[in-house]
PDB file of C-alpha atoms in Angstrom:
ATOM      1  CA  MET A  21      14.989  12.095 130.582  1.00 38.00           C
ATOM      2  CA  TRP A  22      14.422   8.587 131.925  1.00 37.00           C
ATOM      3  CA  LYS A  23      18.091   7.844 132.434  1.00 38.00           C
ATOM      4  CA  VAL A  24      18.840   7.247 136.079  1.00 41.00           C
ATOM      5  CA  ASN A  25      22.124   6.056 137.500  1.00 37.00           C
ATOM      6  CA  ILE A  26      22.553   3.484 140.224  1.00 33.00           C
ATOM      7  CA  ILE A  27      23.733   6.032 142.798  1.00 36.00           C
ATOM      8  CA  THR A  28      20.505   7.980 142.394  1.00 43.00           C
ATOM      9  CA  LEU A  29      18.465   4.809 142.804  1.00 45.00           C
ATOM     10  CA  ALA A  30      20.467   3.739 145.860  1.00 39.00           C
ATOM     11  CA  THR A  31      19.956   7.175 147.418  1.00 41.00           C
ATOM     12  CA  LEU A  32      16.271   6.964 146.600  1.00 41.00           C
ATOM     13  CA  VAL A  33      15.969   3.582 148.307  1.00 45.00           C
ATOM     14  CA  MET A  34      17.861   4.743 151.399  1.00 39.00           C
ATOM     15  CA  ASN A  35      15.726   7.870 151.708  1.00 41.00           C
ATOM     16  CA  ALA A  36      12.535   5.864 151.267  1.00 40.00           C
ATOM     17  CA  ALA A  37      13.627   3.334 153.887  1.00 40.00           C
ATOM     18  CA  GLU A  38      14.101   6.158 156.367  1.00 40.00           C
ATOM     19  CA  ALA A  39      10.529   7.371 155.923  1.00 39.00           C
ATOM     20  CA  SER A  40       8.692   6.646 159.132  1.00 33.00           C
ATOM     21  CA  SER A  41       5.042   6.307 158.135  1.00 36.00           C
ATOM     22  CA  GLY A  42       2.293   7.222 155.708  1.00 41.00           C
ATOM     23  CA  ILE A  43       2.106   6.780 151.971  1.00 41.00           C
ATOM     24  CA  GLN A  44       5.486   7.213 150.387  1.00 42.00           C
ATOM     25  CA  THR A  45       5.690   9.158 147.149  1.00 47.00           C
ATOM     26  CA  ILE A  46       9.055   9.033 145.480  1.00 46.00           C
ATOM     27  CA  THR A  47       9.969  10.708 142.216  1.00 50.00           C
ATOM     28  CA  LEU A  48      12.592   8.974 140.106  1.00 53.00           C
ATOM     29  CA  VAL A  49      13.405  11.544 137.404  1.00 53.00           C
ATOM     30  CA  GLY A  50       9.807  11.850 136.291  1.00 54.00           C
ATOM     31  CA  VAL A  51       8.642   8.441 137.547  1.00 58.00           C
ATOM     32  CA  ASN A  52       6.354   8.633 140.561  1.00 60.00           C
ATOM     33  CA  ILE A  53       6.430   5.640 142.868  1.00 60.00           C
ATOM     34  CA  THR A  54       3.447   5.954 145.186  1.00 63.00           C
ATOM     35  CA  GLY A  55       2.982   3.174 147.707  1.00 71.00           C
ATOM     36  CA  LYS A  56       2.542   0.341 145.191  1.00 87.00           C
ATOM     37  CA  SER A  57       3.269  -3.152 146.481  1.00 94.00           C
ATOM     38  CA  ILE A  58       5.262  -5.561 144.347  1.00 96.00           C
ATOM     39  CA  LYS A  59       4.343  -8.375 146.770  1.00 95.00           C
ATOM     40  CA  LYS A  60       0.668  -7.651 146.171  1.00 94.00           C
ATOM     41  CA  PHE A  61       1.289  -7.772 142.416  1.00 95.00           C
ATOM     42  CA  MET A  62       3.515 -10.883 142.420  1.00 95.00           C
ATOM     43  CA  LYS A  63       1.607 -13.597 144.253  1.00 92.00           C
ATOM     44  CA  PRO A  64       2.625 -17.281 144.249  1.00 92.00           C
ATOM     45  CA  ASN A  65       1.528 -19.508 141.353  1.00 89.00           C
ATOM     46  CA  GLU A  66       0.351 -16.654 139.126  1.00 89.00           C
ATOM     47  CA  LYS A  67       1.707 -16.093 135.636  1.00 91.00           C
ATOM     48  CA  ILE A  68       2.811 -12.515 135.021  1.00 93.00           C
ATOM     49  CA  TRP A  69       3.269 -11.758 131.318  1.00 91.00           C
ATOM     50  CA  THR A  70       5.271  -8.865 129.907  1.00 89.00           C
ATOM     51  CA  LEU A  71       3.144  -7.612 127.022  1.00 86.00           C
ATOM     52  CA  LEU A  72       4.837  -4.369 125.976  1.00 86.00           C
ATOM     53  CA  SER A  73       8.245  -2.880 126.651  1.00 87.00           C
ATOM     54  CA  SER A  74      10.141   0.278 125.747  1.00 87.00           C
ATOM     55  CA  ARG A  75      13.374  -1.755 125.992  1.00 82.00           C
ATOM     56  CA  PRO A  76      15.163  -2.517 122.737  1.00 74.00           C
ATOM     57  CA  GLN A  77      13.883  -5.944 121.770  1.00 68.00           C
ATOM     58  CA  HIS A  78      16.283  -8.648 122.934  1.00 73.00           C
ATOM     59  CA  PHE A  79      13.644 -11.056 124.206  1.00 74.00           C
ATOM     60  CA  TRP A  80      10.091 -12.244 123.607  1.00 81.00           C
ATOM     61  CA  CYS A  81       7.400 -14.051 125.577  1.00 84.00           C
ATOM     62  CA  MET A  82       8.661 -13.116 129.045  1.00 88.00           C
ATOM     63  CA  VAL A  83       6.585 -14.607 131.847  1.00 91.00           C
ATOM     64  CA  ASP A  84       7.300 -14.725 135.586  1.00 94.00           C
ATOM     65  CA  VAL A  85       5.841 -17.427 137.839  1.00 94.00           C
ATOM     66  CA  VAL A  86       6.228 -16.752 141.557  1.00 95.00           C
ATOM     67  CA  ARG A  87       7.237 -19.818 143.581  1.00 95.00           C
ATOM     68  CA  ASN A  88       7.337 -18.256 147.052  1.00 95.00           C
ATOM     69  CA  ALA A  89       7.389 -14.914 148.824  1.00 95.00           C
ATOM     70  CA  THR A  90       8.657 -13.891 152.246  1.00 95.00           C
ATOM     71  CA  LYS A  91       8.630 -10.504 153.947  1.00 93.00           C
ATOM     72  CA  HIS A  92      11.614  -9.207 151.964  1.00 95.00           C
ATOM     73  CA  MET A  93      12.131 -11.693 149.108  1.00 97.00           C
ATOM     74  CA  ILE A  94      10.192 -12.975 146.117  1.00 97.00           C
ATOM     75  CA  TYR A  95      11.342 -16.223 144.493  1.00 97.00           C
ATOM     76  CA  PHE A  96      10.215 -16.722 140.911  1.00 96.00           C
ATOM     77  CA  ASP A  97      11.027 -18.344 137.581  1.00 95.00           C
ATOM     78  CA  ARG A  98      11.466 -16.062 134.565  1.00 93.00           C
ATOM     79  CA  THR A  99      10.923 -17.733 131.176  1.00 92.00           C
ATOM     80  CA  PHE A 100      11.487 -16.055 127.800  1.00 89.00           C
ATOM     81  CA  TYR A 101      12.883 -16.463 124.300  1.00 86.00           C
ATOM     82  CA  ASN A 102      16.302 -14.827 124.061  1.00 83.00           C
ATOM     83  CA  TYR A 103      17.696 -13.013 121.018  1.00 80.00           C
ATOM     84  CA  ARG A 104      18.735 -16.379 119.524  1.00 84.00           C
ATOM     85  CA  ALA A 105      15.141 -17.681 119.802  1.00 84.00           C
ATOM     86  CA  ILE A 106      16.128 -20.132 122.537  1.00 88.00           C
ATOM     87  CA  CYS A 107      13.586 -20.635 125.310  1.00 90.00           C
ATOM     88  CA  LYS A 108      15.294 -19.942 128.651  1.00 90.00           C
ATOM     89  CA  THR A 109      14.111 -20.245 132.248  1.00 92.00           C
ATOM     90  CA  PHE A 110      16.008 -18.652 135.121  1.00 93.00           C
ATOM     91  CA  HIS A 111      15.417 -19.039 138.851  1.00 95.00           C
ATOM     92  CA  CYS A 112      15.281 -15.478 140.163  1.00 96.00           C
ATOM     93  CA  THR A 113      15.051 -13.644 143.458  1.00 97.00           C
ATOM     94  CA  GLY A 114      13.568 -10.229 143.990  1.00 97.00           C
ATOM     95  CA  ASN A 115      15.012  -8.537 147.063  1.00 97.00           C
ATOM     96  CA  LEU A 116      12.419  -5.973 148.194  1.00 96.00           C
ATOM     97  CA  LEU A 117      14.312  -2.781 148.980  1.00 94.00           C
ATOM     98  CA  ILE A 118      11.050  -0.946 149.676  1.00 94.00           C
ATOM     99  CA  PRO A 119       7.537  -2.231 148.892  1.00 94.00           C
ATOM    100  CA  SER A 120       7.589  -0.829 145.343  1.00 94.00           C
ATOM    101  CA  ILE A 121      11.231  -1.560 144.327  1.00 95.00           C
ATOM    102  CA  MET A 122      13.095  -4.859 144.138  1.00 96.00           C
ATOM    103  CA  LEU A 123      16.585  -5.851 143.079  1.00 96.00           C
ATOM    104  CA  VAL A 124      16.235  -8.851 140.754  1.00 96.00           C
ATOM    105  CA  ALA A 125      19.049 -11.353 140.290  1.00 95.00           C
ATOM    106  CA  CYS A 126      18.706 -14.608 138.380  1.00 93.00           C
ATOM    107  CA  ARG A 127      20.825 -17.717 138.814  1.00 88.00           C
ATOM    108  CA  ASP A 128      23.001 -18.548 135.786  1.00 81.00           C
ATOM    109  CA  SER A 129      22.521 -15.039 134.414  1.00 78.00           C
ATOM    110  CA  ARG A 130      24.938 -12.135 134.593  1.00 75.00           C
ATOM    111  CA  GLU A 131      22.129  -9.591 134.403  1.00 76.00           C
ATOM    112  CA  SER A 132      20.531  -7.967 137.420  1.00 88.00           C
ATOM    113  CA  THR A 133      17.966  -5.190 137.479  1.00 91.00           C
ATOM    114  CA  TYR A 134      16.116  -2.823 139.743  1.00 94.00           C
ATOM    115  CA  GLU A 135      12.401  -3.173 139.053  1.00 95.00           C
ATOM    116  CA  ALA A 136       9.954  -0.567 140.353  1.00 95.00           C
ATOM    117  CA  LEU A 137       6.186  -0.957 140.211  1.00 96.00           C
ATOM    118  CA  VAL A 138       5.206   2.558 139.137  1.00 95.00           C
ATOM    119  CA  TYR A 139       1.567   1.849 138.317  1.00 95.00           C
ATOM    120  CA  ALA A 140      -0.925  -0.883 139.212  1.00 95.00           C
ATOM    121  CA  SER A 141      -4.578  -1.165 138.291  1.00 93.00           C
ATOM    122  CA  LYS A 142      -6.978  -1.116 141.256  1.00 92.00           C
ATOM    123  CA  ASP A 143      -7.295  -4.913 141.153  1.00 92.00           C
ATOM    124  CA  TYR A 144      -3.510  -5.369 140.670  1.00 94.00           C
ATOM    125  CA  LYS A 145      -4.098  -7.438 137.506  1.00 93.00           C
ATOM    126  CA  CYS A 146      -2.016  -5.080 135.378  1.00 94.00           C
ATOM    127  CA  GLY A 147       1.090  -3.096 136.255  1.00 95.00           C
ATOM    128  CA  VAL A 148       3.677  -0.846 134.673  1.00 96.00           C
ATOM    129  CA  PHE A 149       7.242  -1.446 135.838  1.00 96.00           C
ATOM    130  CA  TYR A 150      10.239   0.831 135.435  1.00 94.00           C
ATOM    131  CA  VAL A 151      13.288  -1.412 134.994  1.00 92.00           C
ATOM    132  CA  LEU A 152      16.879  -0.264 135.388  1.00 90.00           C
ATOM    133  CA  ASP A 153      20.030  -2.287 134.749  1.00 87.00           C
ATOM    134  CA  ALA A 154      21.859  -2.713 138.074  1.00 87.00           C
ATOM    135  CA  LYS A 155      25.375  -2.743 136.592  1.00 81.00           C
ATOM    136  CA  PRO A 156      27.389   0.452 137.092  1.00 74.00           C
ATOM    137  CA  GLY A 157      27.729   2.453 133.904  1.00 71.00           C
ATOM    138  CA  ARG A 158      24.555   1.044 132.371  1.00 66.00           C
ATOM    139  CA  ASN A 159      21.866   3.531 133.211  1.00 62.00           C
ATOM    140  CA  ASN A 160      19.246   3.199 130.507  1.00 75.00           C
ATOM    141  CA  GLY A 161      15.887   2.362 132.022  1.00 87.00           C
ATOM    142  CA  TRP A 162      12.765   1.125 130.296  1.00 88.00           C
ATOM    143  CA  PHE A 163       9.088   0.503 130.986  1.00 92.00           C
ATOM    144  CA  ASP A 164       7.236  -2.834 130.855  1.00 92.00           C
ATOM    145  CA  VAL A 165       3.501  -3.518 130.883  1.00 92.00           C
ATOM    146  CA  ARG A 166       2.895  -6.725 132.844  1.00 94.00           C
ATOM    147  CA  LEU A 167      -0.385  -8.605 133.136  1.00 93.00           C
ATOM    148  CA  LYS A 168      -1.339 -11.330 135.605  1.00 90.00           C
ATOM    149  CA  SER A 169      -3.327 -13.956 133.752  1.00 79.00           C
ATOM    150  CA  LYS A 170      -3.614 -17.663 133.073  1.00 67.00           C
ATOM    151  CA  LYS A 171      -4.991 -16.814 129.645  1.00 64.00           C
ATOM    152  CA  MET A 172      -3.892 -13.801 127.695  1.00 63.00           C
ATOM    153  CA  GLY A 173      -6.320 -11.032 126.965  1.00 64.00           C
ATOM    154  CA  GLU A 174      -6.147  -7.401 126.059  1.00 72.00           C
ATOM    155  CA  ILE A 175      -4.160  -4.873 128.031  1.00 77.00           C
ATOM    156  CA  PRO A 176      -6.446  -2.956 130.399  1.00 83.00           C
ATOM    157  CA  GLN A 177      -6.828   0.555 129.024  1.00 89.00           C
ATOM    158  CA  GLU A 178      -5.553   2.326 132.154  1.00 91.00           C
ATOM    159  CA  CYS A 179      -2.251   0.385 132.010  1.00 90.00           C
ATOM    160  CA  PHE A 180      -1.847   1.115 128.319  1.00 89.00           C
ATOM    161  CA  ILE A 181      -2.512   4.843 128.867  1.00 91.00           C
ATOM    162  CA  PHE A 182      -0.007   5.040 131.760  1.00 93.00           C
ATOM    163  CA  PHE A 183       2.628   3.156 129.735  1.00 91.00           C
ATOM    164  CA  ASN A 184       2.221   5.460 126.736  1.00 88.00           C
ATOM    165  CA  LYS A 185       2.550   8.585 128.899  1.00 90.00           C
ATOM    166  CA  ALA A 186       5.542   7.197 130.805  1.00 88.00           C
ATOM    167  CA  ARG A 187       7.516   6.089 127.753  1.00 84.00           C
ATOM    168  CA  ASN A 188       7.133   9.633 126.377  1.00 81.00           C
ATOM    169  CA  ASN A 189       7.101   8.796 122.662  1.00 70.00           C
ATOM    170  CA  THR A 190      10.012   6.368 122.832  1.00 72.00           C
ATOM    171  CA  ARG A 191       9.612   3.276 120.678  1.00 71.00           C
ATOM    172  CA  HIS A 192       7.825   0.301 122.215  1.00 69.00           C
ATOM    173  CA  ASN A 193       7.892  -3.363 121.327  1.00 73.00           C
ATOM    174  CA  THR A 194       5.228  -6.014 121.579  1.00 71.00           C
ATOM    175  CA  ILE A 195       6.769  -8.810 123.617  1.00 71.00           C
ATOM    176  CA  TYR A 196       3.845 -11.239 123.618  1.00 73.00           C
ATOM    177  CA  ASN A 197       2.689 -13.076 120.489  1.00 72.00           C
ATOM    178  CA  LYS A 198       0.375 -16.034 121.094  1.00 70.00           C
ATOM    179  CA  SER A 199       1.532 -18.121 118.133  1.00 68.00           C
ATOM    180  CA  ILE A 200       5.194 -17.764 119.136  1.00 74.00           C
ATOM    181  CA  CYS A 201       4.851 -17.786 122.924  1.00 80.00           C
ATOM    182  CA  ARG A 202       2.845 -21.013 123.159  1.00 76.00           C
ATOM    183  CA  HIS A 203       6.106 -22.869 122.421  1.00 78.00           C
ATOM    184  CA  CYS A 204       7.919 -21.299 125.380  1.00 78.00           C
ATOM    185  CA  MET A 205       5.526 -21.401 128.320  1.00 74.00           C
ATOM    186  CA  PRO A 206       6.157 -22.493 131.869  1.00 73.00           C
ATOM    187  CA  ARG A 207       3.962 -25.316 133.102  1.00 64.00           C
TER     188      ARG A 207
END
């Protein structure tokens, strides 16, 4: 149900870019994208932690720290433990295709993804992202719960509820664990 291919996403982005005004509501095979702003969510010098994910677990302790943002680009560092338990940091760029979708590419990494902010709390402290591998032929998407915080706390209930509905009974993984993640944190 949540599988979306790159052509569909590209068509979605082109159609959204052609919209002239008003609040844009886009449906991505069951995922509504309603005028959420990734730039508003990803502000410079804030830590954005991925707490839960419906992606098969290949990483832990993922945190993004935004260095700079322009009208169409977000520059950030993404730090995480990889599947070999090695702490990695990549310098990444998020190219804003529309306000709620960015194409993320990281230097020294072969992976690139489309990341759509599908839900944000009213204060933009918590968000649910739909992430899709950008490589042709890889069309399995997943959901992440991300929280902006210097210190970790609990997931706001509205984000957790949205995530659980969106993932539609697929398995989810806890990505953040304080005792593990304290050894792989950006400064």
